[in-house]
Short mmCIF file of C-alpha atoms (C1' of nucleotides) in Angstrom, two decimals:
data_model
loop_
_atom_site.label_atom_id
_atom_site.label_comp_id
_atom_site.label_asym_id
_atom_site.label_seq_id
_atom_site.Cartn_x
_atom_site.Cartn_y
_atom_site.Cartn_z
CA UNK D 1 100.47 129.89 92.32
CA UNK D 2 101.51 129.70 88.67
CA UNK D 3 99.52 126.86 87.01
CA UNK D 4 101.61 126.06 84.29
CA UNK D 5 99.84 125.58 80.31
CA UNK D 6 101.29 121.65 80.53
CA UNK D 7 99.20 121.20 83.35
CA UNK D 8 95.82 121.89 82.00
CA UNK D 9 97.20 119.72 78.95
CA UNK D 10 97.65 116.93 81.05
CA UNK D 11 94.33 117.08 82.33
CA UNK D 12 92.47 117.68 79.03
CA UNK D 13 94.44 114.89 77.91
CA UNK D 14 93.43 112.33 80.09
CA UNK D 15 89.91 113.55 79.93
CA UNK D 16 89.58 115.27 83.13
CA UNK D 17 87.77 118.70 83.64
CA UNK D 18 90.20 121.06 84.57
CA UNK D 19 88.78 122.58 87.92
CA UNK D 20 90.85 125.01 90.17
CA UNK D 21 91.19 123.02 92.26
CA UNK D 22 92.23 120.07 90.24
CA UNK D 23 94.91 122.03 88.45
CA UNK D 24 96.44 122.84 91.15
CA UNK D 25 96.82 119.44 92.70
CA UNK D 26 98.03 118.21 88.94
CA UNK D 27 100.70 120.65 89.60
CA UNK D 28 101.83 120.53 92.64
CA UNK D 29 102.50 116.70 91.27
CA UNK D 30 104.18 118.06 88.22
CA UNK D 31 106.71 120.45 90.16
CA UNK D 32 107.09 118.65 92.87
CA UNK D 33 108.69 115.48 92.36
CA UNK D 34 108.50 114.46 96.26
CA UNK D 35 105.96 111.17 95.63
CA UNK D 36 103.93 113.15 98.50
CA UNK D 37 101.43 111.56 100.45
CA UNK D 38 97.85 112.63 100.16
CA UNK D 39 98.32 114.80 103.93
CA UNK D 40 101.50 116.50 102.66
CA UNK D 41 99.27 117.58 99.05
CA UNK D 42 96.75 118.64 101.21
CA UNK D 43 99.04 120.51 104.09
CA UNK D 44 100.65 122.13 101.09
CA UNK D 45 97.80 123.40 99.25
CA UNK D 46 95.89 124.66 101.67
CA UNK D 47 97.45 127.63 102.93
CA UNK D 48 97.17 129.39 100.04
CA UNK D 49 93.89 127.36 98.91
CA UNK D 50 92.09 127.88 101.78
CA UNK D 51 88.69 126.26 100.58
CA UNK D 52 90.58 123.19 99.56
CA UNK D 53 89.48 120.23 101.60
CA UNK D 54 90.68 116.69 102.50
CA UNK D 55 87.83 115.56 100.44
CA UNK D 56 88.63 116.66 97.48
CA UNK D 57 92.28 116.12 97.46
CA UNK D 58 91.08 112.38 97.95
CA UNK D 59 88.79 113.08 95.08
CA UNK D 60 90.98 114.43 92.95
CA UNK D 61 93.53 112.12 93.61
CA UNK D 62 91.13 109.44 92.51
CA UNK D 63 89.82 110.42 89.22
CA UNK D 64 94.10 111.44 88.68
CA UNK D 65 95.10 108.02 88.92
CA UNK D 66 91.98 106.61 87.25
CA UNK D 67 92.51 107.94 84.42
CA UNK D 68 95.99 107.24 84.40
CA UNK D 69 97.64 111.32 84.26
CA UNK D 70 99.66 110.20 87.61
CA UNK D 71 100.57 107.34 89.12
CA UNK D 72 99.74 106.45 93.31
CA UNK D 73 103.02 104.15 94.52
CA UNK D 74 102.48 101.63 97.26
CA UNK D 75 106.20 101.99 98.01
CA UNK D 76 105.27 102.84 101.60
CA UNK D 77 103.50 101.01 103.87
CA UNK D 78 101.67 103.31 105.96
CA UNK D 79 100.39 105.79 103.08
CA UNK D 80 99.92 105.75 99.55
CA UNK D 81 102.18 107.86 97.52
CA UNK D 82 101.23 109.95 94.22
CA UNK D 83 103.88 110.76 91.37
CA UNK D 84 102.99 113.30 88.60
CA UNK D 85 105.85 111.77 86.45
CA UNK D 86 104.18 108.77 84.68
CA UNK D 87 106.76 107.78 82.56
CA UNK D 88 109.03 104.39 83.05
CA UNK D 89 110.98 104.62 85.74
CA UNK D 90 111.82 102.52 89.54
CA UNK D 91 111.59 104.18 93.03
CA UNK D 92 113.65 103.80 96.00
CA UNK D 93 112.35 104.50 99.59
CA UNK D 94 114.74 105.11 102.35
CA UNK D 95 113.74 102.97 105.44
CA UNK D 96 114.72 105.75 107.56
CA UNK D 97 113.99 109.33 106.23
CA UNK D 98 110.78 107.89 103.62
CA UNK D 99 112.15 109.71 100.88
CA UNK D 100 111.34 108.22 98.04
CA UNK D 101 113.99 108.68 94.88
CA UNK D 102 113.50 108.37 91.31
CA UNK D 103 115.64 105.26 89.56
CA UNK D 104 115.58 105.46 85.68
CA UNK D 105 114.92 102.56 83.28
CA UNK D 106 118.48 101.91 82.76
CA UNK D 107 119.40 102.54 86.82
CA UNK D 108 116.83 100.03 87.23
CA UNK D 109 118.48 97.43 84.92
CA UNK D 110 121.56 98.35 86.45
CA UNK D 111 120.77 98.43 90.00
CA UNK D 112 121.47 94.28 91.94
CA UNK D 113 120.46 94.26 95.22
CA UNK D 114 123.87 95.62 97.05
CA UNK D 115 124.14 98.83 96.24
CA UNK D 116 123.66 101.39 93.96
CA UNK D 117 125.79 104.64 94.18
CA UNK D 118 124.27 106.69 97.08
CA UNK D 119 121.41 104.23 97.97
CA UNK D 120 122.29 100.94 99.68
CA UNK D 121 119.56 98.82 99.05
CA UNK D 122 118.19 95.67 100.87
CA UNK D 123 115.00 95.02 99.30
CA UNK D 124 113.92 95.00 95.60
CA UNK D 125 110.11 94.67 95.03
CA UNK D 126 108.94 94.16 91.38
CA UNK D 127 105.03 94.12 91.13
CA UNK D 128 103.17 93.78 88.13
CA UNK D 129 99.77 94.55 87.34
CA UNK D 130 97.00 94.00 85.03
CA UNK D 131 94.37 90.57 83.71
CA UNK D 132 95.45 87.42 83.77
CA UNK D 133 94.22 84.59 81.33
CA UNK D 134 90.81 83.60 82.78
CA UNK D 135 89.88 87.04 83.67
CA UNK D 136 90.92 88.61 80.60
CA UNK D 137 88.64 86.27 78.73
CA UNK D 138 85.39 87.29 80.77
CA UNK D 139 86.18 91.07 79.52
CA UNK D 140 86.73 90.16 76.29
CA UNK D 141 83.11 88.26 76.16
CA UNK L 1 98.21 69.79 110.79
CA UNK L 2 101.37 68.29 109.70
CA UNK L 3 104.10 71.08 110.59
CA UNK L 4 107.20 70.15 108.20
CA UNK L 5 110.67 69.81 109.64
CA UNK L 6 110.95 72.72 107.42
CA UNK L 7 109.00 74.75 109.17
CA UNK L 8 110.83 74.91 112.57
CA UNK L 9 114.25 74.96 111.31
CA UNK L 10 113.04 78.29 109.32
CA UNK L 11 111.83 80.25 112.86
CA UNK L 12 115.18 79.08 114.59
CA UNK L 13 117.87 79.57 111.69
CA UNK L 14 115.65 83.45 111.58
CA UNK L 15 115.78 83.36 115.70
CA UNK L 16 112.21 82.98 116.44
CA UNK L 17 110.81 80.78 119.26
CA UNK L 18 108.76 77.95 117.65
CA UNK L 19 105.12 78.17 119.47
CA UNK L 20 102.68 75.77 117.85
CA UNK L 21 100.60 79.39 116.61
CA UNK L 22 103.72 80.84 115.08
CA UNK L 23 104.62 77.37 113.58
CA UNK L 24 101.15 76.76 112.06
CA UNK L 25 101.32 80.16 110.57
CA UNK L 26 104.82 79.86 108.97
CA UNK L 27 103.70 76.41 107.62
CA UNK L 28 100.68 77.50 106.38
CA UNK L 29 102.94 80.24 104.39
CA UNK L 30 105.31 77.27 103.27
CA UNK L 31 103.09 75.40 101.98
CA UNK L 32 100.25 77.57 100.49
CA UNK L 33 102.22 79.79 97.90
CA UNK L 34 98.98 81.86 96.88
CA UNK L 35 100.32 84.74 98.52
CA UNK L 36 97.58 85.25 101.70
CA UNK L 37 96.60 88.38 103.33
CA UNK L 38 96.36 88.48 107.51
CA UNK L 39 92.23 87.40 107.21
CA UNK L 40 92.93 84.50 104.49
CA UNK L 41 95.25 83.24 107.23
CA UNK L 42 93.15 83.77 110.38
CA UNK L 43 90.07 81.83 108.45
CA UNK L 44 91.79 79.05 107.02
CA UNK L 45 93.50 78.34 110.11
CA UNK L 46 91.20 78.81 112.91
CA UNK L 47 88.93 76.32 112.13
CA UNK L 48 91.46 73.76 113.24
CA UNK L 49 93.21 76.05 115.36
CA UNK L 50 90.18 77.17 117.56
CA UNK L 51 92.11 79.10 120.43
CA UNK L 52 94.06 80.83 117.49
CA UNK L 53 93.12 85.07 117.89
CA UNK L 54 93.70 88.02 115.12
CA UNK L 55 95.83 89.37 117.06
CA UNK L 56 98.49 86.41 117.40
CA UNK L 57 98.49 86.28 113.47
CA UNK L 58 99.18 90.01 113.46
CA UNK L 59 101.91 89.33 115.87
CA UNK L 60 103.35 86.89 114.03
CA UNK L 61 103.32 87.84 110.86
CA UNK L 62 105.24 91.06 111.67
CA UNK L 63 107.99 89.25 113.85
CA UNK L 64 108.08 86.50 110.62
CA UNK L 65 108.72 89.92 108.41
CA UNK L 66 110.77 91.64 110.67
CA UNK L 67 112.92 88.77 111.46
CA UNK L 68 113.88 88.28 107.50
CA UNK L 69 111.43 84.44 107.42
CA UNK L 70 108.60 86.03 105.10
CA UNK L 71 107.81 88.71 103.12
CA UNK L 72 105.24 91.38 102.95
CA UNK L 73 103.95 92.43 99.25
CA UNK L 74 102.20 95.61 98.71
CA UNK L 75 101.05 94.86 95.68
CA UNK L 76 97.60 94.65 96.76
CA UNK L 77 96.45 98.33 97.80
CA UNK L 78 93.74 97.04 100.06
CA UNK L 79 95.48 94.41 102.08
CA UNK L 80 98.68 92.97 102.77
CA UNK L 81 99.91 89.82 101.29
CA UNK L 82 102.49 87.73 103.05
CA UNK L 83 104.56 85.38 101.30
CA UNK L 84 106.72 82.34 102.22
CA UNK L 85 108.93 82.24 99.38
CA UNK L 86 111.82 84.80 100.21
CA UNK L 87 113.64 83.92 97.30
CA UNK L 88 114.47 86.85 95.16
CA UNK L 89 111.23 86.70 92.22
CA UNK L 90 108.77 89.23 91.12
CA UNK L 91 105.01 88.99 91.09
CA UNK L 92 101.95 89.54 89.64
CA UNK L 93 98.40 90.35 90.57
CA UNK L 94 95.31 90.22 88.29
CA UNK L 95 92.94 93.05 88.64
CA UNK L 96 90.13 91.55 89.01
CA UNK L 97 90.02 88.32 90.68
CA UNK L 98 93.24 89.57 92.50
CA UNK L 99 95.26 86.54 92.46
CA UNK L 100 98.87 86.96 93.30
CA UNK L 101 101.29 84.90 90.45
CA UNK L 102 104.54 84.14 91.10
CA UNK L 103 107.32 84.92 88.25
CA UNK L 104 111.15 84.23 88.79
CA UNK L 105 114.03 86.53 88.04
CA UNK L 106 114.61 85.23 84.20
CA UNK L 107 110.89 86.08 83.63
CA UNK L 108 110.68 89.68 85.16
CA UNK L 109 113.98 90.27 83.34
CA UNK L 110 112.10 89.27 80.22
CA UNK L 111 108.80 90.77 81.08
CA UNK L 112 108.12 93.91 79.12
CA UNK L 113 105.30 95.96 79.82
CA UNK L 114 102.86 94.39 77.07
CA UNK L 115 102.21 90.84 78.03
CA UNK L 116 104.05 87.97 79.35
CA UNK L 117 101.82 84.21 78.49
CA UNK L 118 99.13 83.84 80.12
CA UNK L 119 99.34 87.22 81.95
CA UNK L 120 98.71 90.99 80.00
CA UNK L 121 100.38 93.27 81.74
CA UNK L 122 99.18 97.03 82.38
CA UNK L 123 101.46 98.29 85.37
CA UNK L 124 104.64 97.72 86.34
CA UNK L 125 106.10 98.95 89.42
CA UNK L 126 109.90 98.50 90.65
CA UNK L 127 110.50 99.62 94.75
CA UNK L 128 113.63 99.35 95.92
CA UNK L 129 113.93 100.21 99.88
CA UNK L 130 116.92 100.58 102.03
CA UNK L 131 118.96 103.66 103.08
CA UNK L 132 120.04 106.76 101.89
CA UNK L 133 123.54 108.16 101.82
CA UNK L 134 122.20 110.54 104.50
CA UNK L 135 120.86 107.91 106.92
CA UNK L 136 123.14 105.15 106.13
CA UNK L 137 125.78 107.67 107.47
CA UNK L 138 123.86 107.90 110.26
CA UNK L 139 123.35 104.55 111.19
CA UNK L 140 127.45 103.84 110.76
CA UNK L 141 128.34 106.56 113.41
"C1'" DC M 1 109.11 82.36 139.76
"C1'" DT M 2 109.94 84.77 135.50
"C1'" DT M 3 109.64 85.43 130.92
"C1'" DT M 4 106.97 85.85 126.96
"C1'" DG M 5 103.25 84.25 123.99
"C1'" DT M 6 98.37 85.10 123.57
"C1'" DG M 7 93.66 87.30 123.29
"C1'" DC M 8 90.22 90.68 124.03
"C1'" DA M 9 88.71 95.14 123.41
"C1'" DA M 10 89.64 99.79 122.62
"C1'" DA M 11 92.04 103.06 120.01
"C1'" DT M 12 94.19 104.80 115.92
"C1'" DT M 13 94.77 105.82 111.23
"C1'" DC M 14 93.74 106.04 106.46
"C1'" DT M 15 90.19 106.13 103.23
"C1'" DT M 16 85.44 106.03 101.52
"C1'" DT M 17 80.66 107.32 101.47
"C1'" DG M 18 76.22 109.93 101.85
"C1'" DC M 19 74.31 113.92 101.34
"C1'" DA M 20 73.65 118.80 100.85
"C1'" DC M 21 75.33 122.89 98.79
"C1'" DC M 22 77.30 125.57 95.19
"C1'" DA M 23 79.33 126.86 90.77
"C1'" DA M 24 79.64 126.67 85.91
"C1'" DA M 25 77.77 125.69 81.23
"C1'" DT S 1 67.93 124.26 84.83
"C1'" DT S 2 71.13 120.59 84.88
"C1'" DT S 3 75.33 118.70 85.57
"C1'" DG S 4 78.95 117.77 88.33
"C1'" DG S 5 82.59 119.67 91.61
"C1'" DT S 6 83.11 120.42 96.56
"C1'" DG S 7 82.98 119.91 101.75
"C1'" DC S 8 81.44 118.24 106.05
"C1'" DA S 9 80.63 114.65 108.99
"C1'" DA S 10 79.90 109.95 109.63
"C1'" DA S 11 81.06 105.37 108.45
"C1'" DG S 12 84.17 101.72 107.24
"C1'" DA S 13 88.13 98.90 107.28
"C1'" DA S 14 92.82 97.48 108.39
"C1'" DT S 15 96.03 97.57 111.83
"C1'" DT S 16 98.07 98.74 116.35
"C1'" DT S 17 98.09 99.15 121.25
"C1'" DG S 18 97.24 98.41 126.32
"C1'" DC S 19 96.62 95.34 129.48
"C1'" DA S 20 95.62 91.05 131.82
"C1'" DC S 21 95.94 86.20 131.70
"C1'" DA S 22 98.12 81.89 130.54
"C1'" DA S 23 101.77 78.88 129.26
"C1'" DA S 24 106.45 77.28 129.15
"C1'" DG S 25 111.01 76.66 130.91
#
DNA sequence: CTTTGTGCAAATTCTTTGCACCAAA
DNA sequence: TTTGGTGCAAAGAATTTGCACAAAG
């Protein structure tokens, strides 16, 4: 596997130590922009990673999202999802196949409940997350 | 308990048989908009409910969600929240005391990713789900 | 009767944790 | 050395399942 210089800049970036292990996890996420699960990371990695274990793909996974280089989508019920492409952009799962498909800011803006081009969509989710009044004033004490 | 009028014409008009456990549950969801998980439920309602089991609120909940009466929020990676409202409006959850806030359309369409009143905002996550070109096809033939 | 709602307990699945080992600075 | 990354196995927690009983029409 080709570990690619942006990779290793990602990690230094967010602050993360830039193991073998952990590159290679940061890019798989990078190239592949499936929103895997943490089994298909881990099924993927470790044929040719053969010391890689569950473990640390949970690990890693962890400290990723943590310190904010991916993001980990709870578009799917039954597991979590990660996403190596943190910028500002909506997701659409297919109820069927799981895929889940990248929407762009403007898509998003765009995109009513019907339909939108090749995706026919029948639920629209919109979580946000972060402090709300009373608890942001106990950090800020 | 008081179960509303409401509250029985919303299992038949979504085609579900009004038992006293399934009616308790979808009033309790009516009239409590704080956005419960599946234990929040169970204790709150037990106590007056005493013959009331896990199980039957697991039941229920998913024939409420599957039948179209509630809806499920993943916003909360630990637990699932259930919510009465089923009118199309975003939400929000605090970080740390994990409260679930309501926000309607004309908010979330003004809600930028920096702060919104009372509420600062960190995350913002938009899931669409529905089907695919590929499985919609398949569902049509 | 016959259907189906309910409840208990076991099973399943995803994720976390404790601890020992190992590698790098 | 000392820090911290890694892996195994066990634990934990949320949810589902199998099956038997009970309730309603």
């Amino acid at each position: 596997m080709n570990i690619e210089k942006e990779t290793k800049e990602r990690l230094l970036n967010y602050g993360i130590k830039p193991s073998l292990h952990r590159m290679a996890i940061m890019d798989y996420l990078i190239k592949y922009k499936t929103h895997p699960t943490v089994d298909t990371i881990y099924n993927d990695l470790s044929p040719s990673i053969p010391t890689l274990s569950k473990t640390t793909v949970y690990n890693t996974l962890k400290i990723l999202t943590d310190q904010g280089a991916i993001l980990s989508l709870n578009i799917d019920e039954k597991n979590v999802r990660y996403d190596g492409d943190i910028s500002n952009h909506g997701h659409f799962r297919c109820k069927i196949c799981d895929n889940v498909y990248d929407f762009t800011p403007e898509e998003v803006f765009a995109l009513n409940i019907k339909s939108h081009g090749d995706f026919q969509v029948t639920e629209c989710h919109v979580y946000y997350k972060g402090y709300c009044k009373a608890c942001n004033g106990k950090i800020s004490l």
